[in-house]
Amino acid sequence: MQTSPAHAAHHDDREIETPEEFDAVVSARGTLAGFRVQAVDLTDRTRELLATDTAGAVFLGCPMRENAAAKIRADGALVFPPVPDLPFDPYRGLLYSPDELFDGLEKGYEQTPDALAYAWFQRTKADGDIYASMLRSVHDDAVSDALDELLRGARVVGVMGGHAMARGTKEYAGAARLGRELTRAGLTVATGGGPGAMEAANLGAYAAPFEDAMLDEACELLAEAPSFTPSITDWARAAFEVRTRWPRGGLSVGIPTWFYGHEPPNAFASHIAKYFANATREDGLLARSNGGVVFLPGAAGTVQEIFDNATPNYYESRGEPKPMVLVNRVHWTERLPTWPLLQALARERSMEARIALVDRIEEAPAALKRLTP
C-alpha cells in the first residue's frame, strides 16, 4: 500500500498492523506486552509468540496456531479470534485499496469483496442480530482509526457533489481539474468515494503527478462507460484501464458507505474508508475536512452535507469555522436555494467570513484560499 499523505508511521506506537511491524517490534523490543496486534496473520510466527512476553497485549483477528494462542492467553493477553465466513475483516488495521474492494472484477462486479460485503449487510441488517451489528460497529471503528492514522498532519479539503454527474460531461471534467489543482497545491482531497462528482475529484487527484494532457485522455477513455448503471462491471473496468495505463497516480481519500449499496466506490481514491453506518461516514468525512469543503451541485445528499458542515461552524464546536465554497450560483440560489439560508445563518457570526458562492468550478481554489485564515 502506498504511504499516506502524512506517512502512516505516526499511528499509535502500540499498534501493530503488518507482519513487518510485528517482526520489527519483536526484534527491537523483545516484548509484545501491552501491544495491540490488528489483523496480522501470525500462523508463521509461532516461535516468536512462544518466546515473547505478551502480558496485557490484545490480538484482534490474528490467525495463529492453537499452541501459540493457548500460551499468549496464559500470559494474560486477550485474543479476539478471526471471524469465519465473513466477506470483510472487522479488525482490519488499514484502509481499503481499490484493488482490494474490486478483487475478482474480471468475473463480474457481483463476485467482488465490495459486492459480497453489501450482500452480507442486506441479509443481516433487517434481522436485528446483536452479533452482526457488533461486527459492523467494530469494523467501522477500525476504519475510523485507520483513517485518522492516515490523515494525521494532512490538510484535507472535502469535495462534495452528487453521484449523477456523468463521465464525458464538461461538469465531470471541471470537477476532475479541481481535484488535480487542490492536490498539486499540497492538499489531500477527500470525497464521499462514490461515482459522479466524487469520482471526478478523486480522478483529478490521481492525475496530479502526470502531464496535463493525461487527464483529458483519461476522461475520453472513461466516457465510453458514462455511468455505473446499467453495468457496474463496465464502469469499474474503464477506471482500472486508466489506472493500468497511468500507474502510480496521486493520493486521495474516498469515504463511501455500504448503506447506499447500489452505489459502488470509485477506483481513483488511493485509500478508501468504507463504512456500514452512513451517519458515521457523513460526520467523519466533514469532521476531517480541516482545510474546508467545496460543494458542487447535488441533490438531497449534498444539501444535507452543507448543513451538517454549517452546524459545527455556526457553534464553533470544532474550533474555528472552516471554509465552505458553494459552486454554481443558479443551482444554489434558484434550483435548491441553500445559499440564502446559509448566508442568513452566518450573519454576524465568525463563519460569515468563511463562506463563499462562486459561479464556476475554476473559481473554487482561489475562493478556498481567500477564506483560509
Short mmCIF file of C-alpha atoms in Angstrom, two decimals:
data_model
loop_
_atom_site.label_atom_id
_atom_site.label_comp_id
_atom_site.label_asym_id
_atom_site.label_seq_id
_atom_site.Cartn_x
_atom_site.Cartn_y
_atom_site.Cartn_z
CA MET A 1 0.00 0.00 0.00
CA GLN A 2 1.21 3.49 -0.79
CA THR A 3 2.28 5.67 2.09
CA SER A 4 -0.22 8.14 3.34
CA PRO A 5 -0.32 11.90 2.90
CA ALA A 6 1.09 12.09 6.41
CA HIS A 7 3.07 8.80 6.36
CA ALA A 8 1.18 6.30 8.46
CA ALA A 9 4.18 5.66 10.71
CA HIS A 10 2.58 8.20 13.04
CA HIS A 11 -0.02 5.75 14.30
CA ASP A 12 -0.22 4.78 17.96
CA ASP A 13 3.17 3.21 18.76
CA ARG A 14 1.43 0.29 20.43
CA GLU A 15 -0.48 -0.75 17.32
CA ILE A 16 0.95 -3.44 15.05
CA GLU A 17 -0.81 -3.64 11.69
CA THR A 18 1.56 -5.55 9.37
CA PRO A 19 3.84 -8.62 9.65
CA GLU A 20 6.84 -6.28 9.09
CA GLU A 21 5.85 -4.14 12.11
CA PHE A 22 5.41 -7.32 14.17
CA ASP A 23 8.92 -8.53 13.32
CA ALA A 24 10.44 -5.10 13.94
CA VAL A 25 8.85 -4.79 17.41
CA VAL A 26 9.83 -8.32 18.47
CA SER A 27 13.45 -7.86 17.40
CA ALA A 28 13.85 -4.28 18.70
CA ARG A 29 11.97 -4.58 21.99
CA GLY A 30 11.89 -8.27 22.76
CA THR A 31 8.38 -7.92 24.20
CA LEU A 32 4.80 -7.57 22.98
CA ALA A 33 3.44 -6.70 26.42
CA GLY A 34 0.69 -4.09 26.13
CA PHE A 35 0.71 -4.06 22.30
CA ARG A 36 -2.38 -4.19 20.05
CA VAL A 37 -1.93 -6.53 17.09
CA GLN A 38 -4.56 -5.93 14.41
CA ALA A 39 -5.47 -8.46 11.71
CA VAL A 40 -1.90 -9.73 11.20
CA ASP A 41 -1.52 -13.36 10.06
CA LEU A 42 0.66 -14.95 12.74
CA THR A 43 0.44 -18.60 11.64
CA ASP A 44 4.16 -18.48 10.70
CA ARG A 45 5.17 -16.57 13.86
CA THR A 46 4.58 -19.37 16.40
CA ARG A 47 8.23 -19.45 17.52
CA GLU A 48 8.21 -15.70 18.24
CA LEU A 49 4.88 -15.87 20.09
CA LEU A 50 6.06 -18.76 22.27
CA ALA A 51 9.31 -16.96 23.16
CA THR A 52 7.95 -13.43 23.74
CA ASP A 53 6.12 -11.90 26.70
CA THR A 54 2.57 -10.88 25.63
CA ALA A 55 1.13 -9.83 29.01
CA GLY A 56 -1.65 -7.27 28.58
CA ALA A 57 -1.46 -7.50 24.77
CA VAL A 58 -4.60 -7.65 22.62
CA PHE A 59 -4.73 -9.73 19.42
CA LEU A 60 -7.58 -8.65 17.14
CA GLY A 61 -8.46 -11.16 14.42
CA CYS A 62 -4.95 -12.58 14.03
CA PRO A 63 -4.85 -16.15 12.64
CA MET A 64 -2.41 -18.21 14.74
CA ARG A 65 -1.69 -21.81 15.73
CA GLU A 66 -3.58 -23.26 18.71
CA ASN A 67 -0.46 -23.75 20.88
CA ALA A 68 0.53 -20.09 20.35
CA ALA A 69 -2.99 -18.91 21.21
CA ALA A 70 -3.02 -21.02 24.40
CA LYS A 71 0.37 -19.66 25.50
CA ILE A 72 -0.48 -15.99 25.00
CA ARG A 73 -3.83 -16.44 26.78
CA ALA A 74 -1.88 -17.91 29.69
CA ASP A 75 0.35 -14.79 29.59
CA GLY A 76 -2.77 -12.71 30.20
CA ALA A 77 -3.27 -11.48 26.63
CA LEU A 78 -6.75 -11.06 25.15
CA VAL A 79 -7.34 -12.96 21.91
CA PHE A 80 -10.23 -11.99 19.63
CA PRO A 81 -10.13 -14.78 17.04
CA PRO A 82 -10.79 -14.16 13.33
CA VAL A 83 -14.49 -14.38 12.47
CA PRO A 84 -15.13 -17.21 10.00
CA ASP A 85 -17.13 -16.83 6.76
CA LEU A 86 -17.29 -13.03 6.73
CA PRO A 87 -16.73 -11.17 3.43
CA PHE A 88 -14.81 -8.43 5.33
CA ASP A 89 -12.35 -8.24 8.23
CA PRO A 90 -13.91 -6.38 11.18
CA TYR A 91 -10.49 -5.88 12.81
CA ARG A 92 -8.65 -4.51 9.77
CA GLY A 93 -5.70 -2.25 10.53
CA LEU A 94 -5.51 -0.34 7.24
CA LEU A 95 -7.92 1.35 4.86
CA TYR A 96 -9.14 -0.43 1.72
CA SER A 97 -7.48 -0.01 -1.66
CA PRO A 98 -9.47 -0.07 -4.92
CA ASP A 99 -7.66 -3.30 -5.88
CA GLU A 100 -8.84 -4.96 -2.69
CA LEU A 101 -12.52 -3.93 -2.98
CA PHE A 102 -12.70 -4.78 -6.69
CA ASP A 103 -10.70 -8.03 -6.47
CA GLY A 104 -12.17 -10.56 -8.92
CA LEU A 105 -13.79 -7.88 -11.12
CA GLU A 106 -12.91 -9.95 -14.19
CA LYS A 107 -15.61 -12.43 -13.07
CA GLY A 108 -18.11 -9.56 -12.73
CA TYR A 109 -18.71 -6.97 -10.00
CA GLU A 110 -21.10 -9.31 -8.12
CA GLN A 111 -18.12 -11.51 -7.17
CA THR A 112 -16.01 -8.71 -5.66
CA PRO A 113 -15.44 -8.24 -1.90
CA ASP A 114 -17.30 -4.91 -2.17
CA ALA A 115 -20.45 -6.54 -3.58
CA LEU A 116 -20.21 -9.51 -1.17
CA ALA A 117 -19.95 -7.21 1.86
CA TYR A 118 -23.03 -5.33 0.67
CA ALA A 119 -24.95 -8.61 0.20
CA TRP A 120 -23.99 -9.65 3.77
CA PHE A 121 -25.16 -6.25 5.05
CA GLN A 122 -28.51 -6.64 3.25
CA ARG A 123 -29.00 -10.12 4.75
CA THR A 124 -28.12 -9.14 8.32
CA LYS A 125 -29.35 -5.57 8.79
CA ALA A 126 -33.04 -6.45 8.96
CA ASP A 127 -32.84 -9.29 11.48
CA GLY A 128 -31.77 -7.22 14.50
CA ASP A 129 -28.97 -9.66 15.38
CA ILE A 130 -26.68 -8.14 18.03
CA TYR A 131 -23.75 -10.21 16.72
CA ALA A 132 -24.00 -8.77 13.18
CA SER A 133 -24.48 -5.20 14.42
CA MET A 134 -21.47 -5.60 16.74
CA LEU A 135 -19.32 -6.78 13.80
CA ARG A 136 -20.40 -3.74 11.75
CA SER A 137 -19.55 -1.40 14.63
CA VAL A 138 -16.15 -2.98 15.25
CA HIS A 139 -15.39 -2.76 11.52
CA ASP A 140 -16.41 0.91 11.28
CA ASP A 141 -14.38 1.79 14.37
CA ALA A 142 -11.30 0.07 12.90
CA VAL A 143 -11.81 2.04 9.66
CA SER A 144 -12.04 5.35 11.57
CA ASP A 145 -8.85 4.50 13.44
CA ALA A 146 -7.02 3.74 10.17
CA LEU A 147 -8.37 6.96 8.60
CA ASP A 148 -7.11 9.10 11.50
CA GLU A 149 -3.68 7.49 11.25
CA LEU A 150 -3.56 8.11 7.51
CA LEU A 151 -4.60 11.77 7.69
CA ARG A 152 -2.57 12.85 10.71
CA GLY A 153 -0.82 16.10 9.81
CA ALA A 154 -2.52 16.36 6.38
CA ARG A 155 -4.51 19.38 5.19
CA VAL A 156 -7.72 17.85 3.92
CA VAL A 157 -10.21 19.52 1.57
CA GLY A 158 -13.57 17.82 1.11
CA VAL A 159 -15.18 17.85 -2.33
CA MET A 160 -18.92 17.09 -2.16
CA GLY A 161 -21.28 16.53 -5.06
CA GLY A 162 -23.82 14.13 -6.48
CA HIS A 163 -23.37 10.68 -7.98
CA ALA A 164 -25.45 11.60 -11.04
CA MET A 165 -22.68 13.62 -12.79
CA ALA A 166 -21.82 11.54 -15.86
CA ARG A 167 -18.35 10.86 -17.25
CA GLY A 168 -17.78 12.65 -20.53
CA THR A 169 -19.58 15.85 -19.45
CA LYS A 170 -17.89 19.21 -19.02
CA GLU A 171 -19.04 19.23 -15.37
CA TYR A 172 -17.16 15.97 -14.76
CA ALA A 173 -14.00 17.34 -16.42
CA GLY A 174 -14.30 20.51 -14.30
CA ALA A 175 -14.58 18.54 -11.06
CA ALA A 176 -11.54 16.48 -12.12
CA ARG A 177 -9.48 19.63 -12.78
CA LEU A 178 -10.50 20.90 -9.33
CA GLY A 179 -9.21 17.70 -7.69
CA ARG A 180 -5.97 17.98 -9.65
CA GLU A 181 -5.40 21.62 -8.69
CA LEU A 182 -6.07 21.03 -4.99
CA THR A 183 -3.71 18.04 -4.95
CA ARG A 184 -0.97 19.95 -6.76
CA ALA A 185 -1.33 22.67 -4.11
CA GLY A 186 -0.33 20.09 -1.47
CA LEU A 187 -3.83 19.44 -0.13
CA THR A 188 -5.38 16.00 0.38
CA VAL A 189 -8.67 15.62 -1.48
CA ALA A 190 -11.40 13.69 0.37
CA THR A 191 -14.74 12.78 -1.23
CA GLY A 192 -17.74 10.59 -0.46
CA GLY A 193 -15.90 7.96 -2.51
CA GLY A 194 -18.73 7.17 -4.92
CA PRO A 195 -19.35 7.79 -8.64
CA GLY A 196 -20.10 11.11 -10.40
CA ALA A 197 -18.65 14.30 -8.92
CA MET A 198 -16.89 12.24 -6.22
CA GLU A 199 -15.11 10.04 -8.75
CA ALA A 200 -14.15 13.09 -10.82
CA ALA A 201 -12.43 14.80 -7.86
CA ASN A 202 -10.57 11.58 -6.94
CA LEU A 203 -9.58 11.13 -10.60
CA GLY A 204 -8.17 14.67 -10.62
CA ALA A 205 -6.07 13.89 -7.55
CA TYR A 206 -4.88 10.69 -9.25
CA ALA A 207 -3.91 12.73 -12.34
CA ALA A 208 -1.92 15.34 -10.36
CA PRO A 209 1.60 13.88 -10.94
CA PHE A 210 1.11 13.47 -14.71
CA GLU A 211 1.24 15.88 -17.66
CA ASP A 212 -1.97 17.91 -18.07
CA ALA A 213 -2.90 16.01 -21.25
CA MET A 214 -3.25 12.77 -19.28
CA LEU A 215 -6.48 13.96 -17.63
CA ASP A 216 -8.12 14.80 -20.97
CA GLU A 217 -7.18 11.38 -22.34
CA ALA A 218 -8.42 9.64 -19.20
CA CYS A 219 -11.75 11.49 -19.38
CA GLU A 220 -12.14 10.35 -23.00
CA LEU A 221 -11.47 6.72 -22.10
CA LEU A 222 -13.91 6.86 -19.19
CA ALA A 223 -16.66 8.44 -21.32
CA GLU A 224 -17.16 5.07 -23.01
CA ALA A 225 -18.85 3.89 -19.78
CA PRO A 226 -20.54 7.13 -18.69
CA SER A 227 -22.38 5.78 -15.65
CA PHE A 228 -22.36 2.90 -13.15
CA THR A 229 -25.80 1.96 -14.49
CA PRO A 230 -26.62 -0.33 -16.23
CA SER A 231 -23.29 -2.13 -15.58
CA ILE A 232 -21.06 -1.51 -12.57
CA THR A 233 -18.63 -4.04 -14.08
CA ASP A 234 -18.11 -2.00 -17.29
CA TRP A 235 -17.95 1.26 -15.33
CA ALA A 236 -15.28 -0.08 -12.96
CA ARG A 237 -13.29 -1.80 -15.74
CA ALA A 238 -12.91 1.53 -17.56
CA ALA A 239 -11.43 3.06 -14.40
CA PHE A 240 -8.95 0.21 -13.95
CA GLU A 241 -7.95 0.58 -17.60
CA VAL A 242 -6.99 4.20 -16.87
CA ARG A 243 -5.09 3.12 -13.75
CA THR A 244 -3.22 0.43 -15.71
CA ARG A 245 -2.26 2.86 -18.45
CA TRP A 246 -1.07 5.50 -15.96
CA PRO A 247 0.04 3.62 -12.84
CA ARG A 248 1.05 5.22 -9.52
CA GLY A 249 -1.21 8.26 -9.53
CA GLY A 250 -1.62 10.85 -6.80
CA LEU A 251 -3.09 10.11 -3.38
CA SER A 252 -6.60 10.96 -2.22
CA VAL A 253 -9.25 9.56 0.07
CA GLY A 254 -12.73 8.21 -0.66
CA ILE A 255 -15.21 7.71 2.20
CA PRO A 256 -18.17 5.71 0.86
CA THR A 257 -20.79 3.54 2.57
CA TRP A 258 -22.45 0.16 2.06
CA PHE A 259 -25.64 1.85 3.26
CA TYR A 260 -26.01 3.10 -0.33
CA GLY A 261 -25.30 -0.31 -1.77
CA HIS A 262 -26.46 0.46 -5.28
CA GLU A 263 -23.61 2.97 -5.47
CA PRO A 264 -20.14 1.41 -5.91
CA PRO A 265 -16.94 3.05 -4.66
CA ASN A 266 -14.75 4.69 -7.31
CA ALA A 267 -11.35 3.25 -8.18
CA PHE A 268 -9.40 6.55 -8.20
CA ALA A 269 -9.25 7.19 -4.46
CA SER A 270 -5.96 5.60 -3.38
CA HIS A 271 -7.33 4.98 0.12
CA ILE A 272 -10.95 4.00 0.74
CA ALA A 273 -12.58 4.25 4.17
CA LYS A 274 -15.77 2.30 3.56
CA TYR A 275 -18.38 2.22 6.33
CA PHE A 276 -21.57 0.31 7.10
CA ALA A 277 -23.06 3.21 9.11
CA ASN A 278 -23.81 6.19 6.88
CA ALA A 279 -24.08 8.65 9.80
CA THR A 280 -20.55 7.78 10.98
CA ARG A 281 -19.28 8.17 7.45
CA GLU A 282 -21.00 11.54 6.77
CA ASP A 283 -19.84 13.10 10.01
CA GLY A 284 -16.36 11.63 9.70
CA LEU A 285 -15.86 12.99 6.19
CA LEU A 286 -16.83 16.54 7.15
CA ALA A 287 -15.05 16.49 10.53
CA ARG A 288 -11.78 15.52 8.84
CA SER A 289 -12.00 18.23 6.14
CA ASN A 290 -9.87 20.62 8.17
CA GLY A 291 -8.93 22.68 5.08
CA GLY A 292 -12.55 23.41 4.11
CA VAL A 293 -15.17 21.91 1.82
CA VAL A 294 -16.19 22.59 -1.80
CA PHE A 295 -19.84 21.79 -2.58
CA LEU A 296 -20.57 21.02 -6.24
CA PRO A 297 -24.17 20.91 -7.49
CA GLY A 298 -26.00 17.96 -5.97
CA ALA A 299 -29.41 16.99 -4.62
CA ALA A 300 -30.68 15.98 -1.16
CA GLY A 301 -27.44 14.33 -0.04
CA THR A 302 -25.34 17.39 -0.85
CA VAL A 303 -27.86 19.76 0.79
CA GLN A 304 -27.68 17.62 3.93
CA GLU A 305 -23.87 17.80 3.84
CA ILE A 306 -23.94 21.60 3.55
CA PHE A 307 -25.90 21.90 6.79
CA ASP A 308 -24.07 19.03 8.51
CA ASN A 309 -20.98 21.15 7.85
CA ALA A 310 -22.59 24.51 8.70
CA THR A 311 -23.75 23.42 12.18
CA PRO A 312 -20.30 22.94 13.81
CA ASN A 313 -19.13 26.10 12.00
CA TYR A 314 -22.09 28.01 13.47
CA TYR A 315 -21.48 26.78 17.03
CA GLU A 316 -17.68 26.56 16.59
CA SER A 317 -17.88 23.12 18.15
CA ARG A 318 -14.81 22.01 16.16
CA GLY A 319 -12.90 25.22 16.77
CA GLU A 320 -12.62 27.98 14.20
CA PRO A 321 -15.13 27.73 11.31
CA LYS A 322 -13.74 26.01 8.21
CA PRO A 323 -14.14 27.44 4.68
CA MET A 324 -17.26 26.45 2.71
CA VAL A 325 -17.37 27.14 -1.03
CA LEU A 326 -20.61 26.51 -2.95
CA VAL A 327 -20.23 26.19 -6.73
CA ASN A 328 -22.90 27.21 -9.28
CA ARG A 329 -24.96 30.28 -8.43
CA VAL A 330 -28.15 29.24 -10.25
CA HIS A 331 -28.15 25.81 -8.62
CA TRP A 332 -27.71 27.04 -5.03
CA THR A 333 -29.87 30.20 -5.27
CA GLU A 334 -32.74 29.11 -7.55
CA ARG A 335 -32.97 25.34 -8.03
CA LEU A 336 -32.17 24.48 -4.41
CA PRO A 337 -31.92 27.86 -2.63
CA THR A 338 -29.50 26.75 0.03
CA TRP A 339 -27.20 29.76 -0.20
CA PRO A 340 -29.64 32.38 1.16
CA LEU A 341 -30.29 30.22 4.23
CA LEU A 342 -26.56 29.62 4.76
CA GLN A 343 -25.94 33.37 4.50
CA ALA A 344 -28.72 34.13 6.98
CA LEU A 345 -27.28 31.60 9.44
CA ALA A 346 -23.78 33.03 9.10
CA ARG A 347 -24.79 36.67 9.57
CA GLU A 348 -22.80 38.40 12.34
CA ARG A 349 -21.04 35.18 13.29
CA SER A 350 -17.39 34.30 12.68
CA MET A 351 -18.42 31.80 9.97
CA GLU A 352 -19.64 34.73 7.84
CA ALA A 353 -16.04 35.31 6.69
CA ARG A 354 -15.68 31.61 5.81
CA ILE A 355 -18.45 31.07 3.24
CA ALA A 356 -18.48 31.86 -0.48
CA LEU A 357 -20.65 31.24 -3.53
CA VAL A 358 -18.87 31.07 -6.88
CA ASP A 359 -20.29 30.56 -10.32
CA ARG A 360 -17.63 28.40 -11.91
CA ILE A 361 -15.70 25.45 -10.57
CA GLU A 362 -12.46 27.11 -11.73
CA GLU A 363 -13.02 29.81 -9.09
CA ALA A 364 -13.22 27.37 -6.18
CA PRO A 365 -9.49 27.02 -5.33
CA ALA A 366 -8.99 30.80 -5.17
CA ALA A 367 -12.11 31.16 -3.02
CA LEU A 368 -10.83 28.48 -0.62
CA LYS A 369 -7.52 30.29 -0.36
CA ARG A 370 -9.24 33.62 0.27
CA LEU A 371 -11.35 32.13 3.09
CA THR A 372 -8.45 30.37 4.78
CA PRO A 373 -7.15 32.43 7.72
#
